[in-house]
Coordinates of C-alpha atoms and ligand atoms in Angstrom, one line a residue:
X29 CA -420.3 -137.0 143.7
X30 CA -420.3 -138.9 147.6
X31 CA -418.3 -141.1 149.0
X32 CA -420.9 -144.1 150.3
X33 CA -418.1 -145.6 152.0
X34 CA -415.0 -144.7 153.7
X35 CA -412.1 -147.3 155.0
X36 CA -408.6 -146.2 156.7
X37 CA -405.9 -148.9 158.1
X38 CA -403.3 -147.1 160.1
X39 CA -403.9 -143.5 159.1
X40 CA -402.8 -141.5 161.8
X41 CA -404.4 -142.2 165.0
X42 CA -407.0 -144.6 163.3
X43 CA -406.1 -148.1 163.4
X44 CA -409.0 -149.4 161.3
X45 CA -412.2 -147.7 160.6
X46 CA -415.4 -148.5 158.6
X47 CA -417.8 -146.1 157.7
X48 CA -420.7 -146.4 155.8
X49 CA -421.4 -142.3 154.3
X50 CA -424.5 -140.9 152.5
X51 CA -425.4 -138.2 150.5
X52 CA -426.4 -134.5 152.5
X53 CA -424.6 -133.4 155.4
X54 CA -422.8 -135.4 157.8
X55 CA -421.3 -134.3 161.1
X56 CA -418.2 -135.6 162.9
X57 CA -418.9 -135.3 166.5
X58 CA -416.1 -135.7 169.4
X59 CA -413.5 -135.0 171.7
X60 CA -411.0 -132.5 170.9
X61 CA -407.9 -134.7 169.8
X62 CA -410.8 -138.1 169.1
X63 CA -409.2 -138.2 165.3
X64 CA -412.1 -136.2 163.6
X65 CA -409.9 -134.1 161.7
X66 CA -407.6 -137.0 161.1
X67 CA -410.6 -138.6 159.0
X68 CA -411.3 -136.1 156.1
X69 CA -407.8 -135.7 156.1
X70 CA -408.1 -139.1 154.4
X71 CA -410.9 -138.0 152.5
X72 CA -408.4 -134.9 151.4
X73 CA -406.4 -137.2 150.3
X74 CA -408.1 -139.0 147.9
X75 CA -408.5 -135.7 146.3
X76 CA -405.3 -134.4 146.4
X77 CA -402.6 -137.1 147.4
X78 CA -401.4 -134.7 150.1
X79 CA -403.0 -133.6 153.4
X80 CA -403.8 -130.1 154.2
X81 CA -402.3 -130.2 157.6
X82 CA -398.3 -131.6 156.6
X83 CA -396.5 -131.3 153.7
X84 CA -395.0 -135.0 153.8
X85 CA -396.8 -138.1 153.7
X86 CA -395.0 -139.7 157.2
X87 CA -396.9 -137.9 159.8
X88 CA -400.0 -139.6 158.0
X89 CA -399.0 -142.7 159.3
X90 CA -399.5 -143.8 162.2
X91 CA -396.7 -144.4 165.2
X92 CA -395.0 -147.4 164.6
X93 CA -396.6 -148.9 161.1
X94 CA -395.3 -148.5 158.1
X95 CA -397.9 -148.1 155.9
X96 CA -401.3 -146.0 155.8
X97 CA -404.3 -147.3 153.5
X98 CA -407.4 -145.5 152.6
X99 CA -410.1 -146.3 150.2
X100 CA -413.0 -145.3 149.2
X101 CA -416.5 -146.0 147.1
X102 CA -417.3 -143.4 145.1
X103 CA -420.6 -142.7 143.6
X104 CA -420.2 -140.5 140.5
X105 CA -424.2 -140.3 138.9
X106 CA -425.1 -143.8 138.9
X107 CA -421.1 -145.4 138.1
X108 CA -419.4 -146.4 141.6
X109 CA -415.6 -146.4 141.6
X110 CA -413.6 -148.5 144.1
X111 CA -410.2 -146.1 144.9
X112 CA -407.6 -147.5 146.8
X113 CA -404.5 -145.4 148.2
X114 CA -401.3 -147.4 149.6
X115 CA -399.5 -144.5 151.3
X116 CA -395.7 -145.4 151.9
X117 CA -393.6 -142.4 152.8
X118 CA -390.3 -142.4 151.4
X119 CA -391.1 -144.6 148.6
X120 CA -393.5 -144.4 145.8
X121 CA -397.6 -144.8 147.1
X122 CA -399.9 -147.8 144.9
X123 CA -403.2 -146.6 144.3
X124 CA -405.6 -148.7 142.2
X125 CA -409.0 -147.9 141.2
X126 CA -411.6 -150.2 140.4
X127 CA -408.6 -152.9 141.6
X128 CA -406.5 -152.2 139.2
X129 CA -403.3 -150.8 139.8
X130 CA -402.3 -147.0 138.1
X131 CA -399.5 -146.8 136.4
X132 CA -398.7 -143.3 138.4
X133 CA -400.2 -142.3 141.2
X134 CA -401.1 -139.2 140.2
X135 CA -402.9 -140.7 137.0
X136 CA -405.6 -140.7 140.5
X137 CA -405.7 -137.2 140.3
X138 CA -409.5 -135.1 139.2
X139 CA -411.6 -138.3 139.9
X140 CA -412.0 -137.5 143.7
X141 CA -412.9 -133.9 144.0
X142 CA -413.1 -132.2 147.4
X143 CA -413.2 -128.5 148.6
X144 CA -411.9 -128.5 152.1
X145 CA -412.1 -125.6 154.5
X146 CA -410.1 -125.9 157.8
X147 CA -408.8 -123.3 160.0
X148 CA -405.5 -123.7 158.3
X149 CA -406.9 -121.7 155.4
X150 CA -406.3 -118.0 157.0
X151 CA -402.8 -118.6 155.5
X152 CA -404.3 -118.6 151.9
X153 CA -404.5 -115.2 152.9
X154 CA -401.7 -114.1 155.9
X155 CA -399.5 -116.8 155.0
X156 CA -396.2 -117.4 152.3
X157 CA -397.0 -117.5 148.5
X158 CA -396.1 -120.9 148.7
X159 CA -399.6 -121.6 150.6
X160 CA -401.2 -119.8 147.4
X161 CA -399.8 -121.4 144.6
X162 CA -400.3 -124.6 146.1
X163 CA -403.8 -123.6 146.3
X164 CA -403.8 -122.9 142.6
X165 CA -402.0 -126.1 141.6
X166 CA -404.1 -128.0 143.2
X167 CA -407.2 -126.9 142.0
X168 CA -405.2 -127.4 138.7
X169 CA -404.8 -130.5 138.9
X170 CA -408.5 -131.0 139.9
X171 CA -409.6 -129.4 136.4
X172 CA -406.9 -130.5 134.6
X173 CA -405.7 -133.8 135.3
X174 CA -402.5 -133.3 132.8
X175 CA -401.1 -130.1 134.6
X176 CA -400.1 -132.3 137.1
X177 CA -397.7 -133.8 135.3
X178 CA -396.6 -130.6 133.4
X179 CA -396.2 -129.3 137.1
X180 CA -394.0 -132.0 137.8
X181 CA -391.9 -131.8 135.0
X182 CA -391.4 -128.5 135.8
X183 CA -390.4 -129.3 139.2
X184 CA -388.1 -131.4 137.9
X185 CA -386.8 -129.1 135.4
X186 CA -386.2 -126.5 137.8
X187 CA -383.7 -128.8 139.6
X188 CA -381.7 -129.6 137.3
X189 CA -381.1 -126.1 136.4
X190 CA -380.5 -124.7 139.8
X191 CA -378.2 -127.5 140.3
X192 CA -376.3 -126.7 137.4
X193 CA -376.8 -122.6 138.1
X194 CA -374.8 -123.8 141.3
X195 CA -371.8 -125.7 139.4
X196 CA -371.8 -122.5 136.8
X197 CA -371.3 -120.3 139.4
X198 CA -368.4 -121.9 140.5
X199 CA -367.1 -122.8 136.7
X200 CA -368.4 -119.2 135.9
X201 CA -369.2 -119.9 132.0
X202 CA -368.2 -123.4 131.3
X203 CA -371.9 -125.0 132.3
X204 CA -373.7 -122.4 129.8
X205 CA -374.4 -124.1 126.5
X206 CA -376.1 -126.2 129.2
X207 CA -377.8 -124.0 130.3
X208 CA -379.3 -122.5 127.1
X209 CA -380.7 -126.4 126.6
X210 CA -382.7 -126.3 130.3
X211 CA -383.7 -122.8 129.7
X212 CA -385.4 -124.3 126.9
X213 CA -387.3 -126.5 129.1
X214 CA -388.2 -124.4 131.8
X215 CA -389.9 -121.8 129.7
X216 CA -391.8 -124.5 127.5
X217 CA -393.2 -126.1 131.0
X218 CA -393.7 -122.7 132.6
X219 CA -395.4 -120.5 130.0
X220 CA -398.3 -124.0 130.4
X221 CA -398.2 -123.6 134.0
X222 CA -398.5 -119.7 133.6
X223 CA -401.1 -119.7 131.0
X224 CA -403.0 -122.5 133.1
X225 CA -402.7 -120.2 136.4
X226 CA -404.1 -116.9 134.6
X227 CA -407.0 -118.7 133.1
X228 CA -407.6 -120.3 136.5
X229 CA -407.7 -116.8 138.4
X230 CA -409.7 -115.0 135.7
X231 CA -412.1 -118.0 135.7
X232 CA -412.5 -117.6 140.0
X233 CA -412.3 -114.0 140.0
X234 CA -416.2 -114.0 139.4
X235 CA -416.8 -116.4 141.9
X236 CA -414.6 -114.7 144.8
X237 CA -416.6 -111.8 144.1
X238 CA -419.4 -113.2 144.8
X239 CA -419.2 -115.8 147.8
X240 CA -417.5 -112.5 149.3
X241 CA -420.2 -110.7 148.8
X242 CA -421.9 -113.6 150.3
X243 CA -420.1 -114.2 152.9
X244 CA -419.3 -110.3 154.4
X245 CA -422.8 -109.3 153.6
X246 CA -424.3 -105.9 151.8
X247 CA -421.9 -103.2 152.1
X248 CA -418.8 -104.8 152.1
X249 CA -416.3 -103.7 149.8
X250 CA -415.1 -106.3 146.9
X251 CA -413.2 -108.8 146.7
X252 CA -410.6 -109.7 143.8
X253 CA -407.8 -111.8 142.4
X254 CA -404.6 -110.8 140.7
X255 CA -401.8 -112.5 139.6
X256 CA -398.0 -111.1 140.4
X257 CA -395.4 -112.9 138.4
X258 CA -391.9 -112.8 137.7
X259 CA -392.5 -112.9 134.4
X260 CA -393.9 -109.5 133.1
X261 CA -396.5 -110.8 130.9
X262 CA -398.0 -112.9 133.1
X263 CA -399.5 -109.8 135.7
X264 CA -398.3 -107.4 137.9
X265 CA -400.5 -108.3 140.8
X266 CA -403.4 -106.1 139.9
X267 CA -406.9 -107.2 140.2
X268 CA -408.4 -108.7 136.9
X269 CA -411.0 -107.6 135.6
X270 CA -414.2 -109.9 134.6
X271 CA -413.4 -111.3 131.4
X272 CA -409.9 -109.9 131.5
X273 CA -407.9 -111.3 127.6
X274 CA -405.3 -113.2 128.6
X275 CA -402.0 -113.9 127.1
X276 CA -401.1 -117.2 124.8
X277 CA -398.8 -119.6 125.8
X278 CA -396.4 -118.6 123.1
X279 CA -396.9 -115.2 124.0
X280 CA -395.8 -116.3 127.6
X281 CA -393.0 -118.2 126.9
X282 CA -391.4 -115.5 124.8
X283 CA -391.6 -113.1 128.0
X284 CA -390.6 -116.1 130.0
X285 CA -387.1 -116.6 127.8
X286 CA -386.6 -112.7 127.7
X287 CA -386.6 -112.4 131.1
X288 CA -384.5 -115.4 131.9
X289 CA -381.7 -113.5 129.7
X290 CA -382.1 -110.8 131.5
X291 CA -381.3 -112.2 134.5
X292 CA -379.0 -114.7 133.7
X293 CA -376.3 -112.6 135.6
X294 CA -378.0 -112.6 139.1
X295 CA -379.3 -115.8 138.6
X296 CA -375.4 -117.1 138.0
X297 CA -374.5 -114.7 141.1
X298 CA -377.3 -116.7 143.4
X299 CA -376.6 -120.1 142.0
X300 CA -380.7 -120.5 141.5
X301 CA -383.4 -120.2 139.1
X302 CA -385.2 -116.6 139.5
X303 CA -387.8 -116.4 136.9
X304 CA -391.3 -118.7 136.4
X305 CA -394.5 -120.0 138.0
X306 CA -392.3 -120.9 141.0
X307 CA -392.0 -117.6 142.4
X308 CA -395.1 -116.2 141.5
X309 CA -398.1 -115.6 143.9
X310 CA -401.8 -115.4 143.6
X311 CA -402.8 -111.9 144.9
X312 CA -406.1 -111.4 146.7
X313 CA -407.3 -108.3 146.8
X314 CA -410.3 -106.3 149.2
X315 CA -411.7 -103.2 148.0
X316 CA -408.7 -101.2 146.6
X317 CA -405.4 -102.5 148.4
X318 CA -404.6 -106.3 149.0
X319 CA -405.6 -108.6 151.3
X320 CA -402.2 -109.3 153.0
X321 CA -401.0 -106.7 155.3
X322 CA -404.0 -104.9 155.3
X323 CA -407.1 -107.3 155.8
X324 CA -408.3 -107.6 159.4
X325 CA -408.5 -111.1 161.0
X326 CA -412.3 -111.5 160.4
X327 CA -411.8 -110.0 156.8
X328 CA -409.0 -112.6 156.1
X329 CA -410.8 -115.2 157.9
X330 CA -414.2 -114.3 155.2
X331 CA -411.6 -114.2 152.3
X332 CA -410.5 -117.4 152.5
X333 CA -413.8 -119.1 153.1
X334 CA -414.8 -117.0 149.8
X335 CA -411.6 -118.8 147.9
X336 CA -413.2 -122.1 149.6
X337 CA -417.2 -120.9 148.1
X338 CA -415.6 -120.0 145.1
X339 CA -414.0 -123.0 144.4
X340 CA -416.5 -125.0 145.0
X341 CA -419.1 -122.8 142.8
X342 CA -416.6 -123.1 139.9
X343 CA -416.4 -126.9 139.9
X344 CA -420.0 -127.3 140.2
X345 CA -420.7 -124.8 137.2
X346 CA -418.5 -127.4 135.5
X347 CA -421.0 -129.9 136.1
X348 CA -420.5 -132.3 139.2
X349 CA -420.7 -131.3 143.1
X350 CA -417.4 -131.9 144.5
X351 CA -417.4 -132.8 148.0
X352 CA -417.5 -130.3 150.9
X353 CA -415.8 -130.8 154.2
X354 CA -415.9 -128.3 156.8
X355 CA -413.1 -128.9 159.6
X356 CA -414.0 -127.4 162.3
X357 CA -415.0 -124.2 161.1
X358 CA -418.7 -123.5 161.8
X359 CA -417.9 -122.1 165.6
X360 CA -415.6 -119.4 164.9
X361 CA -418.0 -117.9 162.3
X362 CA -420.1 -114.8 163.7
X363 CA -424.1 -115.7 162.5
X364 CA -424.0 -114.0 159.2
X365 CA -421.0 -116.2 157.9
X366 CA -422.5 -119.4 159.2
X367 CA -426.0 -119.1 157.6
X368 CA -423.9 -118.1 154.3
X369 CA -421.7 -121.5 154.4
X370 CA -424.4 -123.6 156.4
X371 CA -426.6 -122.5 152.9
X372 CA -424.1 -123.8 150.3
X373 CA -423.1 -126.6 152.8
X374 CA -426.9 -127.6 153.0
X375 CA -426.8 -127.8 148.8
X376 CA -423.8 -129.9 148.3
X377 CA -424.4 -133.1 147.2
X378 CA -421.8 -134.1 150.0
X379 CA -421.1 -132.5 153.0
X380 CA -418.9 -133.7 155.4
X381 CA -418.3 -131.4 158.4
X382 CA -416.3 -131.8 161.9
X383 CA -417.0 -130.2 165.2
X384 CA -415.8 -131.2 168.8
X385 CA -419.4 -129.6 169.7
X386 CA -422.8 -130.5 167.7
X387 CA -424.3 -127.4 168.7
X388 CA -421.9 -125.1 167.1
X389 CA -423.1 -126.8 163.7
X390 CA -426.5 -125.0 162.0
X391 CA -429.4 -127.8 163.2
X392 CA -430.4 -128.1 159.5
X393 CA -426.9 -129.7 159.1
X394 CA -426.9 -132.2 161.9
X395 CA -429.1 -135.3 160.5
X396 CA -426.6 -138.1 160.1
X397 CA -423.9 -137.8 162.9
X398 CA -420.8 -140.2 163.4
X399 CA -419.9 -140.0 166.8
X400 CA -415.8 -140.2 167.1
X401 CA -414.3 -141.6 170.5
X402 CA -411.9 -144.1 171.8
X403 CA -410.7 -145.7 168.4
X404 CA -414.1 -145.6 167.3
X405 CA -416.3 -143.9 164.5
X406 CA -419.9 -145.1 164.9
X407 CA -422.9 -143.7 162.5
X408 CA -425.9 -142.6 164.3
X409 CA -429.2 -141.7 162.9
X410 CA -430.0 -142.8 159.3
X411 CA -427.5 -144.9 159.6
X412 CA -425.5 -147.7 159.2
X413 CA -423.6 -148.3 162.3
X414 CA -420.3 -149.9 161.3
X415 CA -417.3 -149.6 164.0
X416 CA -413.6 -150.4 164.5
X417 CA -413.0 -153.7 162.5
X418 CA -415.6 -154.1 160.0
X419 CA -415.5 -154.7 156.3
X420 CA -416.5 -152.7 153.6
Ligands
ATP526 N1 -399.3 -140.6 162.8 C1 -400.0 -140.6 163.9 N2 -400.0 -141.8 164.6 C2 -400.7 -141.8 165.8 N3 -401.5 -140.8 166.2 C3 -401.5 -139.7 165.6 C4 -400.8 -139.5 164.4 N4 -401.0 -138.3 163.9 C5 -401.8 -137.7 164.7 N5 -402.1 -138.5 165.7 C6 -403.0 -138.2 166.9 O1 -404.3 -137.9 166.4 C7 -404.9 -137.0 167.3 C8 -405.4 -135.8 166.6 O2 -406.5 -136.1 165.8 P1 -407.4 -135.1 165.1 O3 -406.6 -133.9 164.7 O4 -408.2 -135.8 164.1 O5 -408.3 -134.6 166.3 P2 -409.7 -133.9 166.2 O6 -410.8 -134.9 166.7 O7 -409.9 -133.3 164.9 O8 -409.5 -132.8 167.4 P3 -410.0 -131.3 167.5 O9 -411.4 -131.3 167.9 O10 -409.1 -130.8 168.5 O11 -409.8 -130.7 166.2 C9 -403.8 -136.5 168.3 O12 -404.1 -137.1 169.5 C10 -402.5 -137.0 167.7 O13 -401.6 -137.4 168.6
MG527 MG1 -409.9 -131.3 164.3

């Protein structure tokens, strides 16, 4: 899939912009601080309804609007699809496609389908689980549009018991018949988040392997995935192995309500839900130990471009390119990196890549520039120049 055409009103620093996108790679030439980044943030967002700088929407708009817009054309084979995103932090966003309005938002997500790289990523391997499974559930979402609702009802789930975790704790006892009704809940949402994760890492840990390999070059030890949960069943954290059985959902949510008995104490004690998917963490693994605490910065730096690779190989085995961005990442590769990503790059159907310097991008990569400055995005080469104030 491509986007042939890209529109944002009042998205961050962007007033109003009009591109006009192809096919191949793309650079985004500028400025430090010109609003490159700030532009496949949007396209991020069509993906993902999120940005992969800020975990709210309000920074996304920009000083003194209220409202961000962004849409799209997409090209899908030979079907174009018109996607419209009204962002409105603090109340619900309107996103139509086609011009007509979803029901949910998130009804949006799986029909835009980006990988994004960005310097931010060395925390998919330094940084908080929270970084990871958000990784994971977003690439769940991707594959499976429904887990995003499952997700979400988990979320939801999982507040309503904490909340009531905290009232018990103060009633000790009274609030558990309650309880027994939300614990029912939680495990019948989790075990299809858990089950849903597991298949997820066993179906990347092939792929990791090999954009690792890729990416660090012969010799290099290898890379791996594990999954560490809270509940027993679901992994300890070890690296899986190709093809690794995994466990039914059933199977899953039996552990699941086992271990939530076996806790129910502590969990009283702390006033907040100990077991499921929401504490788990995705384990990445390098030769023998794992990645965090022990990786160096260039060998956590090549991990999480593999995650990137991988992903991207894994939705294209599926059977459509998703789109590639590359924020700013080609100049703090050494060679051998570069040449690995500028190869996969120069295959995507879509590649849409930022850098403040043109140089720093492989040559074979730099055919259709849009040169960012002053408010403005302008198309150069094949291109159709369209500036500040056009319309699509
Ligand atoms: N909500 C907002 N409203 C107005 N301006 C904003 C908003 N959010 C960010 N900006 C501005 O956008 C600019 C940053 O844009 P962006 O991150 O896209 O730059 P960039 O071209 O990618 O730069 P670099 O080359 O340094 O990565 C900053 O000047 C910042 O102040
Ligand atoms: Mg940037």
């Amino acid at each position: 899939m491509y986007l042939r055409h890209l529109q944002v009103g009042d998205f961050r620093s962007w007033e109003r912009v009009d591109l006009a996108l192809g096919p191949g790679p793309t650079v985004f030439v500028g400025r430090n601080g010109e609003g490159k980044t700030n532009l496949v943030e949007a396209v991020g967002y069509l993906a993902t309804m999120g940005s992969h700088r800020v975990s709210g929407d309000a920074p996304l708009v920009r000083h003194g609007s209220g409202q961000a817009v962004v849409r799209a054309a997409l090209r899908r084979g030979d079907r174009e699809l018109l996607v419209e995103i009204e962002i409105n932090p603090g109340k619900a966003n309107r996103v139509r496609v086609n011009r007509a309005a979803l029901p949910r938002p998130r009804e949006l997500l799986g029909l835009v389908r980006t990988v994004l790289f960005a310097p931010e990523d060395l925390s998919l391997v330094r940084g908080d689980p929270t970084e990871r499974r958000r990784f994971l559930d977003e690439l769940l979402a991707t594959r499976t549009p429904r887990l995003a609702g499952v997700r979400s009802d988990y979320e939801r789930v999982l507040k309503q018991r904490n909340a009531l975790l905290k009232t018990a704790r103060l009633a000790r006892g009274k609030a558990v018949e309650t309880l027994d009704v939300w614990d029912g809940h939680l495990t019948d949402l989790g075990a299809q988040v858990l089950a849903a994760r597991l298949r997820l890492v066993a179906d990347l840990v092939p792929h990791v392997a090999d954009s690792y390999a890729g990416v660090a070059g012969e010799g290099a030890v290898a890379a791996g995935l594990g999954y560490s949960s809270t509940v027993p069943l679901a992994g300890d954290g070890a690296a899986l192995p190709v093809g690794a059985a995994l466990p039914s959902v059933e199977d899953l949510a039996e552990a699941m309500r086992a271990r939530i008995a076996e806790r129910r104490g502590d969990e009283l004690d702390r006033g907040m839900t100990l077991v499921g998917p929401h504490r788990d963490d995705l384990v990445i693994h390098l030769g023998p130990a794992p990645a965090k605490g022990f990786a160096s910065h260039g060998e956590s730096w090549s991990l999480a471009l593999a995650l990137k690779l991988a992903t991207f190989a894994l939705l294209r085995s599926e059977g459509e390119d998703p789109i590639l961005v590359l924020d700013d990442v080609f100049a703090t590769l050494d060679a051998e990196r570069r040449a690995a990503l500028a190869a996969v790059a120069r295959s995507a159907e879509q590649t849409l890549i930022t850098a403040a310097v043109v140089d720093d991008v492989p040559v074979e990569l730099q055919g259709t520039r849009v040169e960012v400055g002053r408010g403005m995005a302008l198309v150069v080469k094949d291109a159709v120049p369209v500036g500040e104030g056009g319309d699509p």
